[in-house]
mmCIF file of C-alpha atoms in Angstrom:
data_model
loop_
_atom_site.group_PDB
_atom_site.id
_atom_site.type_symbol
_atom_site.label_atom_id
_atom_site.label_comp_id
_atom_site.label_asym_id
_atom_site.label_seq_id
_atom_site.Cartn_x
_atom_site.Cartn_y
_atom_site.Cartn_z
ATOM 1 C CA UNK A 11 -19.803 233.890 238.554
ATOM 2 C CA UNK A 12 -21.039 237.252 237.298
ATOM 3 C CA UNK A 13 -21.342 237.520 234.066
ATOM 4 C CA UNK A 14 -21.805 240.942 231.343
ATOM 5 C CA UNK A 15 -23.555 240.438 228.208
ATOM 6 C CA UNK A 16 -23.380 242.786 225.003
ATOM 7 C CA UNK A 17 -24.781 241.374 222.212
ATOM 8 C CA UNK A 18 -24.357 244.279 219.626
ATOM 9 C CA UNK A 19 -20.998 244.309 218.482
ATOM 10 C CA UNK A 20 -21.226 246.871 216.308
ATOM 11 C CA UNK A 21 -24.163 249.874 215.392
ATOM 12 C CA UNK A 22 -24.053 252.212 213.146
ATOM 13 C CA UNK A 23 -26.559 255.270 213.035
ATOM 14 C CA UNK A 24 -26.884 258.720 211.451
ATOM 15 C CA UNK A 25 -26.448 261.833 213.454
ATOM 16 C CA UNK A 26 -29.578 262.849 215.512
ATOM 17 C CA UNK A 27 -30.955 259.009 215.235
ATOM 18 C CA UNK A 28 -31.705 257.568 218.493
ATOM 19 C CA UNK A 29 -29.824 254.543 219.900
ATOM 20 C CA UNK A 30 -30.457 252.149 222.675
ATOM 21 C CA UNK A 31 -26.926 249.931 223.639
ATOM 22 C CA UNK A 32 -28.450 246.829 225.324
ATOM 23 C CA UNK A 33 -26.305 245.203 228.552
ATOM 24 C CA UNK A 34 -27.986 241.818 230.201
ATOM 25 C CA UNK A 35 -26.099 240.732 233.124
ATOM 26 C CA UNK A 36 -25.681 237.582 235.454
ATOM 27 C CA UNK A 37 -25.216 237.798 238.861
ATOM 28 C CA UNK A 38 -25.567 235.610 242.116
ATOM 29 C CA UNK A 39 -25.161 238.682 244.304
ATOM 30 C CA UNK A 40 -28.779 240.172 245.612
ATOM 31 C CA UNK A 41 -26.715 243.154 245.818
ATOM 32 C CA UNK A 42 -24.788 244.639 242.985
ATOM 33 C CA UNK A 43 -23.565 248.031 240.917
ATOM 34 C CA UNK A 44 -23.928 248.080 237.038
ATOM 35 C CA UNK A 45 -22.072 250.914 235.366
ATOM 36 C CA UNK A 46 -21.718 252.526 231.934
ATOM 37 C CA UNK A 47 -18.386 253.552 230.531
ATOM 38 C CA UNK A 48 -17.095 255.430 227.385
ATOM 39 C CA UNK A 49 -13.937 254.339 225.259
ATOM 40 C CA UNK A 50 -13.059 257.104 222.829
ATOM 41 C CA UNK A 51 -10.473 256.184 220.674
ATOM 42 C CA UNK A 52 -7.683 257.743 222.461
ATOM 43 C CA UNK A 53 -8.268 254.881 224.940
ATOM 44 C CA UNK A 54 -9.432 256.519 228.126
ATOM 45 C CA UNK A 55 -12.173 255.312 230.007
ATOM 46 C CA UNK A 56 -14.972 257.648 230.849
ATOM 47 C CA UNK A 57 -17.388 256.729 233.858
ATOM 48 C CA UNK A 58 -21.157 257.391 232.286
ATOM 49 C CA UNK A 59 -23.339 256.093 235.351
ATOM 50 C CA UNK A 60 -23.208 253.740 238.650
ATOM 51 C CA UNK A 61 -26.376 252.271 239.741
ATOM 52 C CA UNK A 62 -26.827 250.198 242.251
ATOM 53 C CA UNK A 63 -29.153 246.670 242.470
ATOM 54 C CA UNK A 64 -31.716 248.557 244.699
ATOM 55 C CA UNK A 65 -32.257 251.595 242.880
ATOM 56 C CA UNK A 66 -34.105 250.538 239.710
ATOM 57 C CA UNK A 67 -35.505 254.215 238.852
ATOM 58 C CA UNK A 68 -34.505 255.184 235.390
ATOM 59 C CA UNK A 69 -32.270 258.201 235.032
ATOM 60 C CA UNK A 70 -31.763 261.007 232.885
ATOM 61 C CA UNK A 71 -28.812 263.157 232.073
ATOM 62 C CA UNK A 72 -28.953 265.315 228.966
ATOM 63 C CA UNK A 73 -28.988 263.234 226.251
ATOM 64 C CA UNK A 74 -28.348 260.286 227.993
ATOM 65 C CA UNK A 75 -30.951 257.598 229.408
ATOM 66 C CA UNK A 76 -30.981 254.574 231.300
ATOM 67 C CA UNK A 77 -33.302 252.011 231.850
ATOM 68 C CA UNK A 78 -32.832 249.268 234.688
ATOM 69 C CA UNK A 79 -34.983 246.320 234.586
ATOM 70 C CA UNK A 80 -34.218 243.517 237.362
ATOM 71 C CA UNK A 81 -37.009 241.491 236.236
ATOM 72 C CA UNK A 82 -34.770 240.871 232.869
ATOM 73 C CA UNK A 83 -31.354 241.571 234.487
ATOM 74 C CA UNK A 84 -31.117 244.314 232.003
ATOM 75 C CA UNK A 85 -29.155 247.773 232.035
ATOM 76 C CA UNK A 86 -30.305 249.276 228.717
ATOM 77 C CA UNK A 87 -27.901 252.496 227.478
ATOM 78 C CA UNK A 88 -29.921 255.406 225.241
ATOM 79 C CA UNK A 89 -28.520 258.192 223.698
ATOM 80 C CA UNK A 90 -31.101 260.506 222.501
ATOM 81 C CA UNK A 91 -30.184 262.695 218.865
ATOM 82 C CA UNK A 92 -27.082 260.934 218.629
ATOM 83 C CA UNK A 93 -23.659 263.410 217.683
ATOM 84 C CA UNK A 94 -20.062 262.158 215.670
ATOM 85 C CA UNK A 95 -18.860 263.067 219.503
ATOM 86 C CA UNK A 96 -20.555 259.405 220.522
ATOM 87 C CA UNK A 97 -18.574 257.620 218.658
ATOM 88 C CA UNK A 98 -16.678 255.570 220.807
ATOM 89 C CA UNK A 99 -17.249 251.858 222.039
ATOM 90 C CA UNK A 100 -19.451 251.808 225.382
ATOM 91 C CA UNK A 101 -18.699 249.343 228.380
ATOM 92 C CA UNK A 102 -21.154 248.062 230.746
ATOM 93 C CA UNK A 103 -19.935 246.465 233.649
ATOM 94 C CA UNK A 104 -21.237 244.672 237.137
ATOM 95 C CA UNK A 105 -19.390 244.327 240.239
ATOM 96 C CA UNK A 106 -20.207 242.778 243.178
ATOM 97 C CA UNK A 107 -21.623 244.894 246.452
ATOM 98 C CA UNK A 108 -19.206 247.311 248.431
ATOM 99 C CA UNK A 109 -17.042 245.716 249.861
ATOM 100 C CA UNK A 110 -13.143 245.739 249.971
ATOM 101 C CA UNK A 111 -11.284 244.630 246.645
ATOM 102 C CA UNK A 112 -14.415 244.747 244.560
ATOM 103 C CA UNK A 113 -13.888 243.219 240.780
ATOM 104 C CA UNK A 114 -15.872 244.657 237.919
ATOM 105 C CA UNK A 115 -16.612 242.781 235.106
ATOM 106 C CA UNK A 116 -17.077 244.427 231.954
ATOM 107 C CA UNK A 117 -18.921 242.846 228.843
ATOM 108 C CA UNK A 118 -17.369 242.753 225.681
ATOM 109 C CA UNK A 119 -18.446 246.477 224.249
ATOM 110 C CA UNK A 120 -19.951 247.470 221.850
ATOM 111 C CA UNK A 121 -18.578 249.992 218.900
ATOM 112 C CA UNK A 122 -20.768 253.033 218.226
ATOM 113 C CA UNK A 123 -20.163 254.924 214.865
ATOM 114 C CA UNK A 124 -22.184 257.853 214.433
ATOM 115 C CA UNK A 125 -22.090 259.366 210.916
ATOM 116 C CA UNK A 126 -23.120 262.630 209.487
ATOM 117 C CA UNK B 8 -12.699 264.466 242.332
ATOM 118 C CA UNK B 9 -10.048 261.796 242.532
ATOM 119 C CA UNK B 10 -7.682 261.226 239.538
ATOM 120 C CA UNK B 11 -5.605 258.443 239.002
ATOM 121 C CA UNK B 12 -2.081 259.826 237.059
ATOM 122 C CA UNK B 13 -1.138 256.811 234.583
ATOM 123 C CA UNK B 14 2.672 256.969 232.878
ATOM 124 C CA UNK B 15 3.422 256.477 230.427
ATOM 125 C CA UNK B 16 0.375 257.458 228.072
ATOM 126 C CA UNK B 17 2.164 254.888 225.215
ATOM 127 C CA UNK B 18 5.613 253.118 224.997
ATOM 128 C CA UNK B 19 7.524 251.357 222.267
ATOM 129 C CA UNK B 20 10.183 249.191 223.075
ATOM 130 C CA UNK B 21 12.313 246.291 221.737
ATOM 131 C CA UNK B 22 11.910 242.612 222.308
ATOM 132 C CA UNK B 23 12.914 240.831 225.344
ATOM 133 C CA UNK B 24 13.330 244.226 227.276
ATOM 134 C CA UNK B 25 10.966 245.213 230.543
ATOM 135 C CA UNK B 26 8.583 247.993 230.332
ATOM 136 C CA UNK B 27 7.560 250.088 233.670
ATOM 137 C CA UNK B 28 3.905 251.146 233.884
ATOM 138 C CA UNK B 29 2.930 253.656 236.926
ATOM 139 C CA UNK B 30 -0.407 254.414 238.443
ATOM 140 C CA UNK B 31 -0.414 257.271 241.167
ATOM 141 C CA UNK B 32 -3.386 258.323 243.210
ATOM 142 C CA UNK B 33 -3.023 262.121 243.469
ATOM 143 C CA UNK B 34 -5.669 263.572 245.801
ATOM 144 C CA UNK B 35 -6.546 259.924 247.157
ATOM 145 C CA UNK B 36 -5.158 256.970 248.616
ATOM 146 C CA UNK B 37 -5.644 254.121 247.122
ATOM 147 C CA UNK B 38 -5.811 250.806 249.077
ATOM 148 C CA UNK B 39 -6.384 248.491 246.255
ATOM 149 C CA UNK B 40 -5.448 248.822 242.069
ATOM 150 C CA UNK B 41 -6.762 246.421 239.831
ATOM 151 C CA UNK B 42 -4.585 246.446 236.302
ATOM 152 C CA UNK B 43 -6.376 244.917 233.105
ATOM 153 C CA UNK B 44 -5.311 244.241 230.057
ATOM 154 C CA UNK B 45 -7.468 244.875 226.273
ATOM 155 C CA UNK B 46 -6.197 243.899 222.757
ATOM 156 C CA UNK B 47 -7.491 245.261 219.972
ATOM 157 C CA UNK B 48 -10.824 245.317 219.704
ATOM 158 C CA UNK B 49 -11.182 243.205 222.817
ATOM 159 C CA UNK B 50 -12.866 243.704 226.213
ATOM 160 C CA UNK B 51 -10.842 244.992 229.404
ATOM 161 C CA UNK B 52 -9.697 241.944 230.885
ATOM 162 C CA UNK B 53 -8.505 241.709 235.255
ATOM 163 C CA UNK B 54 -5.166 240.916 235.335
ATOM 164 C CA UNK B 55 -4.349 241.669 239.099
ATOM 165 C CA UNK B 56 -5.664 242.656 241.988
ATOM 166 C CA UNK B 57 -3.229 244.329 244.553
ATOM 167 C CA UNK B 58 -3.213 245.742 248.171
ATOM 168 C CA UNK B 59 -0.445 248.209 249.439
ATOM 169 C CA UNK B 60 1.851 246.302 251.302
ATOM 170 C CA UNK B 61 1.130 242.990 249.902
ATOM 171 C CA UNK B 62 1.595 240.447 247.098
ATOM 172 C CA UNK B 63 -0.676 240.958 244.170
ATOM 173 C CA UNK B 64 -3.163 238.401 243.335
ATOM 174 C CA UNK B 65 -3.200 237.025 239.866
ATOM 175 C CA UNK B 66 -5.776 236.132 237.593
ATOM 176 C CA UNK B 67 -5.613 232.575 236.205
ATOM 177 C CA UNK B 68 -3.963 232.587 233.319
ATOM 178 C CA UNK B 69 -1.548 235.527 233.987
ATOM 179 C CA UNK B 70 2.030 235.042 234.532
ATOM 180 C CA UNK B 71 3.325 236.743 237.439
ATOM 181 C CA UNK B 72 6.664 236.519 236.870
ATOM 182 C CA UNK B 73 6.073 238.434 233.669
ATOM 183 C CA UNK B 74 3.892 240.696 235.021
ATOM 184 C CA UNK B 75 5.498 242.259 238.377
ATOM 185 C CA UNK B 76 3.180 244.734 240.248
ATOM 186 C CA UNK B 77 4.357 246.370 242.941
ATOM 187 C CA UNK B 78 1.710 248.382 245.162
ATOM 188 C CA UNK B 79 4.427 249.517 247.927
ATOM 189 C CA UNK B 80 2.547 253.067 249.087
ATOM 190 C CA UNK B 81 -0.933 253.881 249.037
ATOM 191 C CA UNK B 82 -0.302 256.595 246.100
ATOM 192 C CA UNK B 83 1.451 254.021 243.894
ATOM 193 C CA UNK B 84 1.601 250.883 241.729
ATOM 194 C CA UNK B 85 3.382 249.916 239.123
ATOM 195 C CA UNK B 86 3.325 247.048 236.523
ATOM 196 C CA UNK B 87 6.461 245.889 234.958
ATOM 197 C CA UNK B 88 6.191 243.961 231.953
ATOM 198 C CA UNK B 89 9.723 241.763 232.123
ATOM 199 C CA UNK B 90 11.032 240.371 228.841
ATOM 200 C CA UNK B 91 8.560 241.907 226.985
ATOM 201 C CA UNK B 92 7.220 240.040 223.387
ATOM 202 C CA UNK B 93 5.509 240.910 220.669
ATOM 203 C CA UNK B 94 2.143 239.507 221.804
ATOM 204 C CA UNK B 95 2.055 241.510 224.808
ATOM 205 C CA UNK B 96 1.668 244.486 223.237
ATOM 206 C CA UNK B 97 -1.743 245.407 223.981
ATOM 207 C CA UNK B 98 -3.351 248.524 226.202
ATOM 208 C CA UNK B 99 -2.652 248.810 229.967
ATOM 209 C CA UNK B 100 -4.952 250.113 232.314
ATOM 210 C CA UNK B 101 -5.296 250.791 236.463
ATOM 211 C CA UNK B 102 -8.149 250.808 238.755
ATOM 212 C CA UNK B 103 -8.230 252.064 242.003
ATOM 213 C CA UNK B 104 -10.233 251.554 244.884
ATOM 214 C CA UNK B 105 -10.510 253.633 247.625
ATOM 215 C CA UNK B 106 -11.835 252.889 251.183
ATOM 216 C CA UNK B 107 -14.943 255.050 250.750
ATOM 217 C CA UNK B 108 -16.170 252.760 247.278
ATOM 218 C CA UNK B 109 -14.967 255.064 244.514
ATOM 219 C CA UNK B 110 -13.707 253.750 241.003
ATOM 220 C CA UNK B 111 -11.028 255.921 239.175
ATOM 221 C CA UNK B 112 -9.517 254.376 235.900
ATOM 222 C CA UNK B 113 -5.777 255.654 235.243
ATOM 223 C CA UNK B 114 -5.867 256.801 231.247
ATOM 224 C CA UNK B 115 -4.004 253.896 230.220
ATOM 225 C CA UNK B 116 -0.459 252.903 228.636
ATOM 226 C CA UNK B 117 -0.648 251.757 224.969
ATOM 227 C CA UNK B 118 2.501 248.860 224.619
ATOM 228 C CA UNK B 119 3.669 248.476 221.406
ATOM 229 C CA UNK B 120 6.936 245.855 221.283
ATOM 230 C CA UNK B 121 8.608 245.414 218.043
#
């Protein structure tokens, strides 16, 4: 069973503090996709990232960072000089490989507030 | 890219009445939706998984004669909530697949019954 861990319910941080949103995952699958989603409060989902078991480079966009680490089944989330904008609770998820019908699993969020 | 139209955005309706959610592909069709379910403050939890053409699978736990999907063309699904109750209010969102491995969200029905 695949499994999405978020163990910080809750962060708060001042504007242009850096933040790192931790994800651990459990999976029996060798091959996988972890993803990244944002939940402003008007309830949309917004995809962040999709990276897949094999690709364990870290990425980069803006002020956004990711670190992958299979050795600890970890998908860590960074925001670099954090804005009120990021406020929003942030998903990560893991579904199984490509495939027809593929379930993702999210973990249970966690609740950014970014304060001036 | 491909967009997933959800209607409608929110809805407020009375006990013991049925509530229609829609999910249409627009540019894309969709072979398989996926609707979950969040309360407040809670994860997004899989409800159903359905295929055009065929019977929805439920996940355990969820009532499917209280939740009716209905995935009859590749550019729709719908959810009905039937006799709706206070304690399903809660927000509604769909997932499509497409053949090629893509993930579009719909932007999700807020239910409110009273």
């Amino acid at each position: 069973a695949q499994k999405v861990t978020q163990a910080q319910t809750e962060i708060s941080v001042v504007e242009k503090e850096d933040v790192t949103l931790d994800c651990v995952y459990e999976t029996r699958d060798t091959t996988y996709y972890l993803f990244w989603y944002k939940q402003p409060p008007s309830g949309e989902l917004v995809f962040l990232i999709r990276r897949n078991s094999f690709d364990e480079q870290n990425e980069i966009s803006g002020r956004y960072s990711w670190n992958f680490q299979k050795s600890t089944s970890s998908f860590n989330f960074t925001i670099t000089a954090s804005q009120v904008v990021d406020s929003a609770v942030y998903f990560c998820a893991l579904s199984e490989a490509a495939g027809t019908a593929s379930k993702l699993t999210f973990g249970t969020g966690t609740r950014l507030q970014v304060t001036l | 890219g491909a967009v997933v139209s959800q209607h409608p955005s929110w809805v407020i309706c009375k006990s013991g009445t049925s509530v229609k959610i829609e999910c249409r592909s627009l540019d894309f069709q969709a072979t398989t939706m996926f609707w979950y379910r969040q309360f407040p403050k809670q994860s997004l939890m899989l409800m159903a998984t359905s295929n055009e053409g065929s019977k929805a699978t439920y996940e355990q736990g969820v009532e499917k004669d209280k939740f009716l999907i209905n995935h009859a063309s590749l550019t729709l699904s719908t959810l009905t909530v039937t006799s709706a109750h206070p304690e399903d209010s809660s927000f509604y969102i769909c997932r499509a697949e497409t053949s090629n491995y893509g993930y579009t969200f719909g932007s999700g029905t807020r239910l409110t019954v009273v």
